[in-house]
Tab-separated table of C-alpha atoms and ligand atoms in Angstrom:
chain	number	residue	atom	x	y	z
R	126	UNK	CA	74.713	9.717	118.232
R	127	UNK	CA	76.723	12.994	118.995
R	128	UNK	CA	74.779	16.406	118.411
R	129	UNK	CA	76.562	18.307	115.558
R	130	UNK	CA	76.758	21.908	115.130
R	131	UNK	CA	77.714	23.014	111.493
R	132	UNK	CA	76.749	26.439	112.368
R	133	UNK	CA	79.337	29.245	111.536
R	134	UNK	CA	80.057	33.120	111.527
R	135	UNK	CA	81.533	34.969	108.457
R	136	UNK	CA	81.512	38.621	110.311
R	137	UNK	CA	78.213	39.626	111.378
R	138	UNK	CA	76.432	37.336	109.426
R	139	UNK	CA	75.602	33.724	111.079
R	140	UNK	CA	75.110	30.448	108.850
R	141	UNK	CA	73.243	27.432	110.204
R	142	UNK	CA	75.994	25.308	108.150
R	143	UNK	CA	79.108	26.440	106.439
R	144	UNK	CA	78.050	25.506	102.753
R	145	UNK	CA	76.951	28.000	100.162
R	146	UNK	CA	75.877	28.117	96.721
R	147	UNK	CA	78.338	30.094	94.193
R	148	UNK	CA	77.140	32.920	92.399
R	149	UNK	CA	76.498	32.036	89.230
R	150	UNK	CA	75.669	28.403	89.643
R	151	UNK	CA	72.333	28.794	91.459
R	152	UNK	CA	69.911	31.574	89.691
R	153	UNK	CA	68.404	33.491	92.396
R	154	UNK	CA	67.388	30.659	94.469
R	155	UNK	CA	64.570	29.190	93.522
R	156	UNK	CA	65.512	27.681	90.246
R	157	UNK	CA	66.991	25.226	91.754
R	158	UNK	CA	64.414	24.011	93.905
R	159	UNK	CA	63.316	20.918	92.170
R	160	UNK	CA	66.726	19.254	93.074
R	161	UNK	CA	67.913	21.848	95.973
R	162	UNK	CA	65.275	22.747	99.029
R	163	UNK	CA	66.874	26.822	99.018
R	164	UNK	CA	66.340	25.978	102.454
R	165	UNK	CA	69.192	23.705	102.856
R	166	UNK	CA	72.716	25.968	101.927
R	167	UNK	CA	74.163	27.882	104.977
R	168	UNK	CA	74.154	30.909	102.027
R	169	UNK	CA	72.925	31.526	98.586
R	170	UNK	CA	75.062	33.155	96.536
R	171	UNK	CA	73.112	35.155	93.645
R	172	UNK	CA	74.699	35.550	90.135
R	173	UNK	CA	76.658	38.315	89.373
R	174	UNK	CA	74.680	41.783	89.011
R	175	UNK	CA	75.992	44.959	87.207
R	176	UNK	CA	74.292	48.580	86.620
R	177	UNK	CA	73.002	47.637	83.231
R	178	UNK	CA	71.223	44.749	81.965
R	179	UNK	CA	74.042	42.539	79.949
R	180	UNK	CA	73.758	39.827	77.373
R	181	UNK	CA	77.039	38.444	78.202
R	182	UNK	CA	79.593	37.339	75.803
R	183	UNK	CA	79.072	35.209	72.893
R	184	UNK	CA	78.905	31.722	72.485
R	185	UNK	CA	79.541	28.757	72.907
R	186	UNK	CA	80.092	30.071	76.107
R	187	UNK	CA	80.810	26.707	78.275
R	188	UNK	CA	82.760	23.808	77.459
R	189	UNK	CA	83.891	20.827	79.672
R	190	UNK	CA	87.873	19.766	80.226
R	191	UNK	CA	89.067	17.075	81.368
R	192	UNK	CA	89.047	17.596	85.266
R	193	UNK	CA	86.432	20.894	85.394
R	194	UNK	CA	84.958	23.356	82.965
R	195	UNK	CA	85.911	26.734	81.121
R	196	UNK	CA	83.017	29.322	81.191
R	197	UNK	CA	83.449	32.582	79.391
R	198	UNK	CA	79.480	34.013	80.057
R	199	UNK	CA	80.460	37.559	80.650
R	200	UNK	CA	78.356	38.283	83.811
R	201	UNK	CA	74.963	37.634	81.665
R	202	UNK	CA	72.084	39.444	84.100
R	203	UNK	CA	69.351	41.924	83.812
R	204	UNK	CA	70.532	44.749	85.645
R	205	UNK	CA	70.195	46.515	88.876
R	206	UNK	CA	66.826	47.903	87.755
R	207	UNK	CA	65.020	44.497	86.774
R	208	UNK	CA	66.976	42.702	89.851
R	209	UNK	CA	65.128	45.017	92.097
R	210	UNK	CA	61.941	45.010	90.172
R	211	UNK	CA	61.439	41.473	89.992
R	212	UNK	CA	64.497	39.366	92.123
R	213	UNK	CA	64.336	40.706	95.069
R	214	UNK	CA	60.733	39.587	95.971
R	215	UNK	CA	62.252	36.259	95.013
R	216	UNK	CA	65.193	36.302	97.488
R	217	UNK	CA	63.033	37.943	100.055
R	218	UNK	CA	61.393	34.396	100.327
R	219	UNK	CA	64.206	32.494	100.733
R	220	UNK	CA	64.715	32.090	104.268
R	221	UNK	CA	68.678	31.625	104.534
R	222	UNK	CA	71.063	34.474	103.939
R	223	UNK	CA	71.337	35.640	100.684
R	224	UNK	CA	74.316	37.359	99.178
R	225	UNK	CA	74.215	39.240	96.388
R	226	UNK	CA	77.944	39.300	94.014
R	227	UNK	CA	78.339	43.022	91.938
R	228	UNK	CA	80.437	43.899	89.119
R	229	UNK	CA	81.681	46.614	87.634
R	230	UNK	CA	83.767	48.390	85.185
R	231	UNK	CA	84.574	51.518	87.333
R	232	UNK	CA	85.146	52.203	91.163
R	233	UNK	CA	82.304	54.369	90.332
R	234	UNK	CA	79.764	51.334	89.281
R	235	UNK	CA	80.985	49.627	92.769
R	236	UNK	CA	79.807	52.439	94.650
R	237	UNK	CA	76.750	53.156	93.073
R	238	UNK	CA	75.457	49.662	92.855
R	239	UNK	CA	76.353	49.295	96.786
R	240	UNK	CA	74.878	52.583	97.486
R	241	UNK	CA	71.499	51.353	95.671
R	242	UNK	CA	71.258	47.943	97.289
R	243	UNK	CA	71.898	48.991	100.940
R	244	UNK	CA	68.051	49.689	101.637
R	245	UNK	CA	67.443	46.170	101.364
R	246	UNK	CA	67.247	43.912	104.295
R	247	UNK	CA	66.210	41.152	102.007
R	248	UNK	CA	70.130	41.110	101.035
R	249	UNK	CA	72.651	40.019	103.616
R	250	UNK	CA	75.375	41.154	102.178
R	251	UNK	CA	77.213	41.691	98.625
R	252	UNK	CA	79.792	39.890	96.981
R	253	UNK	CA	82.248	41.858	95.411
R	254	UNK	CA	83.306	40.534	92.079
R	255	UNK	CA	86.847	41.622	91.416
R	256	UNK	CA	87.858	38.296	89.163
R	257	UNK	CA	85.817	37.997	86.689
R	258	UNK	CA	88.240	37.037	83.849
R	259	UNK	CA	85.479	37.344	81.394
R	260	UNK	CA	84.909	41.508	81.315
R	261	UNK	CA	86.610	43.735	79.456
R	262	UNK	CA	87.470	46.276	80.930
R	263	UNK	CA	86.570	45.038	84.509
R	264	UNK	CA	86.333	42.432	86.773
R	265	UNK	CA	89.741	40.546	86.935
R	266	UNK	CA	91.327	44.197	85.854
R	267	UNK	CA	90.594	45.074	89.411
R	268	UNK	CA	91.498	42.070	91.447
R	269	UNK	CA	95.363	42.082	89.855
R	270	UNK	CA	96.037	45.284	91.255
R	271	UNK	CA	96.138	45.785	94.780
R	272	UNK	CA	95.950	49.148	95.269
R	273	UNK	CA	92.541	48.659	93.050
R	274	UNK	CA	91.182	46.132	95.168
R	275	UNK	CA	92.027	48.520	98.138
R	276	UNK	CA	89.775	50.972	96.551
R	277	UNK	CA	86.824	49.292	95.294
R	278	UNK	CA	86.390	47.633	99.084
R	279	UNK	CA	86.960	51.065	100.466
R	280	UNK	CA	84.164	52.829	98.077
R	281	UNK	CA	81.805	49.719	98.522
R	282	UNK	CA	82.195	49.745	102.419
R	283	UNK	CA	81.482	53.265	102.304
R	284	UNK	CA	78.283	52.887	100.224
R	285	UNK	CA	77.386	49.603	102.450
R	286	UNK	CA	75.993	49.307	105.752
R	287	UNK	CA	76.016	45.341	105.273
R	288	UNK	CA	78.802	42.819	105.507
R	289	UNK	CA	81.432	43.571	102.558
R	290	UNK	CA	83.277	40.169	100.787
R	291	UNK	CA	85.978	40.745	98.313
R	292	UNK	CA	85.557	38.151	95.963
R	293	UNK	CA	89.557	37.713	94.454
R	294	UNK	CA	90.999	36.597	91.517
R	295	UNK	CA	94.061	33.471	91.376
R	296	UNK	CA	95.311	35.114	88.545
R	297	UNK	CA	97.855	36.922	90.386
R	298	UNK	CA	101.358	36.318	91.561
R	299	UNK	CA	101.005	37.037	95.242
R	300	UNK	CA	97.138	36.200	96.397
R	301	UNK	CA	97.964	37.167	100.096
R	302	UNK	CA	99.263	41.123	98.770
R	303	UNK	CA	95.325	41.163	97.252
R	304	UNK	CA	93.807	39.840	100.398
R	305	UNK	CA	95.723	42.091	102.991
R	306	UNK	CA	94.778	44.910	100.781
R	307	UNK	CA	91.097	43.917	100.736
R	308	UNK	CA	91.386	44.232	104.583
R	309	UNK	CA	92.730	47.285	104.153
R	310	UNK	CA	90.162	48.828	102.505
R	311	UNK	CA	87.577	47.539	105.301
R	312	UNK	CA	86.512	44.093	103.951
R	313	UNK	CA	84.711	42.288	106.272
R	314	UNK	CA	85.551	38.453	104.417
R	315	UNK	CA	87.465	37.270	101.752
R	316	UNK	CA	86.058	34.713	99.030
R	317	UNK	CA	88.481	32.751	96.943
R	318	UNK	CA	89.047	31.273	94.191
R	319	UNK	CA	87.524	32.456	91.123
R	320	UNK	CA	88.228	31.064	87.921
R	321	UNK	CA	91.442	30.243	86.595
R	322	UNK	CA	92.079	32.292	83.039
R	323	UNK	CA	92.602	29.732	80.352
R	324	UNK	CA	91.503	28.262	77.316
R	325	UNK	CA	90.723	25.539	74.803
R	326	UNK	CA	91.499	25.190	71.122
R	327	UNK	CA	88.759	23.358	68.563
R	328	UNK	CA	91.697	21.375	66.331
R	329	UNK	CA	88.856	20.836	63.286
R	330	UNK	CA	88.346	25.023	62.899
R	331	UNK	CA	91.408	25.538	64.236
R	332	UNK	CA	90.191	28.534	66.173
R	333	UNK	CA	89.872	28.927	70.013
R	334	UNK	CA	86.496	27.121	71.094
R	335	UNK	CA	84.995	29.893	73.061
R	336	UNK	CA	83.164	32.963	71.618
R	337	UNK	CA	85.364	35.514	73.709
R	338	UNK	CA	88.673	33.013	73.257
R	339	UNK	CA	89.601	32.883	76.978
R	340	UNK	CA	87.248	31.237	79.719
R	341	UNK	CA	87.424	30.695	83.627
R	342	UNK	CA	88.636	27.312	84.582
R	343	UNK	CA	86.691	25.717	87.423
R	344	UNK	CA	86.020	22.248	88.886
R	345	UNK	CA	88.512	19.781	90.539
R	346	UNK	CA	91.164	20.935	88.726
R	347	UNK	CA	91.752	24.081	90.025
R	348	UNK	CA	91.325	22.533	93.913
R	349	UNK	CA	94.670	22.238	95.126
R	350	UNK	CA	95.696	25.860	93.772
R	351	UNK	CA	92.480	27.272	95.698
R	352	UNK	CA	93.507	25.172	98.770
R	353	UNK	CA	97.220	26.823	98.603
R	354	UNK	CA	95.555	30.333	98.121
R	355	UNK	CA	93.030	29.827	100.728
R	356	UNK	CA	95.723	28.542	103.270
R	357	UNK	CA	98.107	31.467	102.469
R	358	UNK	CA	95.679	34.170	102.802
R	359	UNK	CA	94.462	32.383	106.291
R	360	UNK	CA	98.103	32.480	107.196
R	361	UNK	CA	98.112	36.389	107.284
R	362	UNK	CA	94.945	37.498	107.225
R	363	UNK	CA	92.494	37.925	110.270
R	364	UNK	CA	88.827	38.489	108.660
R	365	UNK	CA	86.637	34.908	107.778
R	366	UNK	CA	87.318	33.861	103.886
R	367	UNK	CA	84.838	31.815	102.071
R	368	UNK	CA	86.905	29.130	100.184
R	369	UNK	CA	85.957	27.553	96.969
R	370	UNK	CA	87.476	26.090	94.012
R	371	UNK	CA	86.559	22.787	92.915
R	372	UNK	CA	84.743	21.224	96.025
R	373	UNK	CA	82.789	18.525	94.858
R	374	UNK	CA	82.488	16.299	98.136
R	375	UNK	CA	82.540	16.934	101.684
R	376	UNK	CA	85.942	15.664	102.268
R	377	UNK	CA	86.783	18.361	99.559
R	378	UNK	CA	84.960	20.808	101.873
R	379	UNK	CA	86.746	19.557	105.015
R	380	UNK	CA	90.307	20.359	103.628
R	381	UNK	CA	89.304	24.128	102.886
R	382	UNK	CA	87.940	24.555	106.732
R	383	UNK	CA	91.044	22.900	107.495
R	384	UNK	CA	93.271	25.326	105.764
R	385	UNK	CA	91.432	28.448	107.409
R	386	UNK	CA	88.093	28.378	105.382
R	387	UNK	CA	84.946	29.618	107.645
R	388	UNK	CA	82.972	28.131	105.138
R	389	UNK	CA	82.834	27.327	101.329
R	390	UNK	CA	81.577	27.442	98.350
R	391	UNK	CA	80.034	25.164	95.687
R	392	UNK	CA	79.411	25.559	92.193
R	393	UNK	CA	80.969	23.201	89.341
R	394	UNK	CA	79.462	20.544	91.300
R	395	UNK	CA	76.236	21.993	91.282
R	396	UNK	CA	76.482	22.896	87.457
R	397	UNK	CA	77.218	18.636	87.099
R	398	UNK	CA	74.671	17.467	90.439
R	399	UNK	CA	72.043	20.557	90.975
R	400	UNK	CA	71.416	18.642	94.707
R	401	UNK	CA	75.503	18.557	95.174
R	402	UNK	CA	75.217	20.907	98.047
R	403	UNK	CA	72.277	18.850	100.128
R	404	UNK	CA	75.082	16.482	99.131
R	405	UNK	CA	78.187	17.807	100.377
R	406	UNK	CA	76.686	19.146	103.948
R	407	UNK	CA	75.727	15.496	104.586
R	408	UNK	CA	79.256	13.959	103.581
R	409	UNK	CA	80.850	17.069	106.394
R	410	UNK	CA	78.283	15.627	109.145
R	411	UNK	CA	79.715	11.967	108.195
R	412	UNK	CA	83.287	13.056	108.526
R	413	UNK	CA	82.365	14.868	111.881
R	414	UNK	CA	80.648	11.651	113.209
R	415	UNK	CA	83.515	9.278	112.056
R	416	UNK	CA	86.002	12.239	113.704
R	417	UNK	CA	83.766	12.673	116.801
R	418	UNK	CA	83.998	16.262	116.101
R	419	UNK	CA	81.051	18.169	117.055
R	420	UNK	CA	81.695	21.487	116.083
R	421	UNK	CA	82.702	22.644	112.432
R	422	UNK	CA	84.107	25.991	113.856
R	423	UNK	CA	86.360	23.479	115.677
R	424	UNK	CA	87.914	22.045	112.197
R	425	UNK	CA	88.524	26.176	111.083
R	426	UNK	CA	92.250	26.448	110.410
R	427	UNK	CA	93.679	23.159	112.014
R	428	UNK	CA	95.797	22.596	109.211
R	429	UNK	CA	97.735	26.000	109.746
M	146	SIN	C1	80.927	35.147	84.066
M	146	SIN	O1	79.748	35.521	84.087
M	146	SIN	O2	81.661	35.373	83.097
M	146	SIN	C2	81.507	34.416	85.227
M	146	SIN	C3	81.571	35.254	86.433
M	146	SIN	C4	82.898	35.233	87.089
M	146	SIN	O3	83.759	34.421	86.780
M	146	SIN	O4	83.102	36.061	87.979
């Protein structure tokens, strides 16, 4: 039996395996547990947190497709105030890195919330959430412009001691302009895919089916456009990137590291299987064994 070593780096930070949660999918952790040991992902991913507590948008707010789902939630979350009141003692237990995604709806809200979250070593970095399709006046608004996404990782690295990922949007024409401009404003690692922007129609009201009308499209569907993004932006870009975008199985997983991905992310899957990640790190280890590959960092990229 040949000794396997899934461990990975994304920038400073170092993962024992190269599988973590996606924000939004996983609470803060611990919600999971029942079906997930918190123990087990490389990362945990914690859901999207802005300045003030929001309700989110309003339902229905999910509904399934026929290869993934649409979400529309509108970053539901309590707010930097009740995070750090009563989250952070939750994360603090968890004893893998835990990343914590902001929001915004100003380059000012970015800065602050990075400035207010620095003092914590119980967070190992943030998540910056320029693709959320469901904000008004937000999100996605920032990841479609480059010289936005510039800014926001430049005020958020300035504000941050910590390692900085620029969470992007595929809702753009050119994904690798957004990700070299991201490294031009000093982040550290690059996440993609968010959501696709889309929708779905109910033919008995004849209205749109979601609450807000447009949703984020996730789940196998979206794979193979994440998998092109992800392999463009390794093409040009130097810092780690995070992929994600419909893994459901380790194989899934594989082709991501193979296109340039340092490590990925899961979180339809988890929404369908709450264990899927326990899941997916064994199906890498079986590939690796039936490959005789004993180092994932080995697999990073070979498809370029
Ligand atoms: C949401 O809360 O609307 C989803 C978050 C996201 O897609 O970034």
């Amino acid at each position: 039996m040949i000794e396997l070593d899934l461990t990975t780096r994304l920038a400073s930070l170092k993962l024992k395996n190269p599988v973590i949660t996606a924000s939004g999918t996983c609470g803060y952790g611990e919600e999971l547990k029942e079906y997930l040991d918190p123990d087990i992902p490389g990362a945990i991913t914690v859901k999207g947190l802005t300045i003030k507590p929001s309700v989110g948008n309003p339902a229905p707010r999910i509904t399934e497709t026929p290869a993934g789902i649409l979400n529309s939630i509108g970053l539901e979350n309590p707010g930097l105030e009740e995070f750090l009141a009563t989250k952070l003692s939750v994360i603090g237990k968890l004893n893998v890195p835990v990343l914590v995604n902001i929001s915004g709806h100003s380059l000012d809200d970015f800065a602050f919330l990075a400035e207010k979250l620095a003092p914590y070593p119980q967070i190992a970095g943030l998540e910056v959430n320029v693709s959320c399709p469901n904000l008004a006046g937000g999100g996605m608004a920032f990841g479609t412009d480059s010289e936005l996404v510039y800014r926001v990782a430049y005020r958020v690295k300035e504000n941050y001691p910590g390692p900085v990922i620029i969470k992007l949007t595929p809702n753009v024409t050119d994904i690798v302009e957004m990700a070299e401009a991201a490294v031009a404003g000093g982040a550290d690692i690059i996440s993609l895919i968010n959501t696709l922007l889309a929708m779905a129609i109910d033919i008995d009201d004849k209205r749109p089916l979601l609450g807000n009308t447009f949703g984020g499209l996730s789940g196998p569907a979206i794979k193979p456009v994440a998998l092109r993004m992800v392999y463009q932006v390794a093409s040009r870009v130097k810092i780690p990137i995070i992929g994600m975008g419909g893994i459901m199985t380790g194989r899934d997983a594989i082709e991501f590291i193979l296109a340039g991905a340092s490590a990925v992310a899961v979180g339809t899957a988890t929404l369908i299987d709450p264990g899927a990640v326990a899941r997916i790190i064994e199906e890498i280890k079986e590939y690796m064994i039936e490959k005789e590959i004993k180092r994932i960092k080995d697999l990073i990229g070979q498809a370029l």
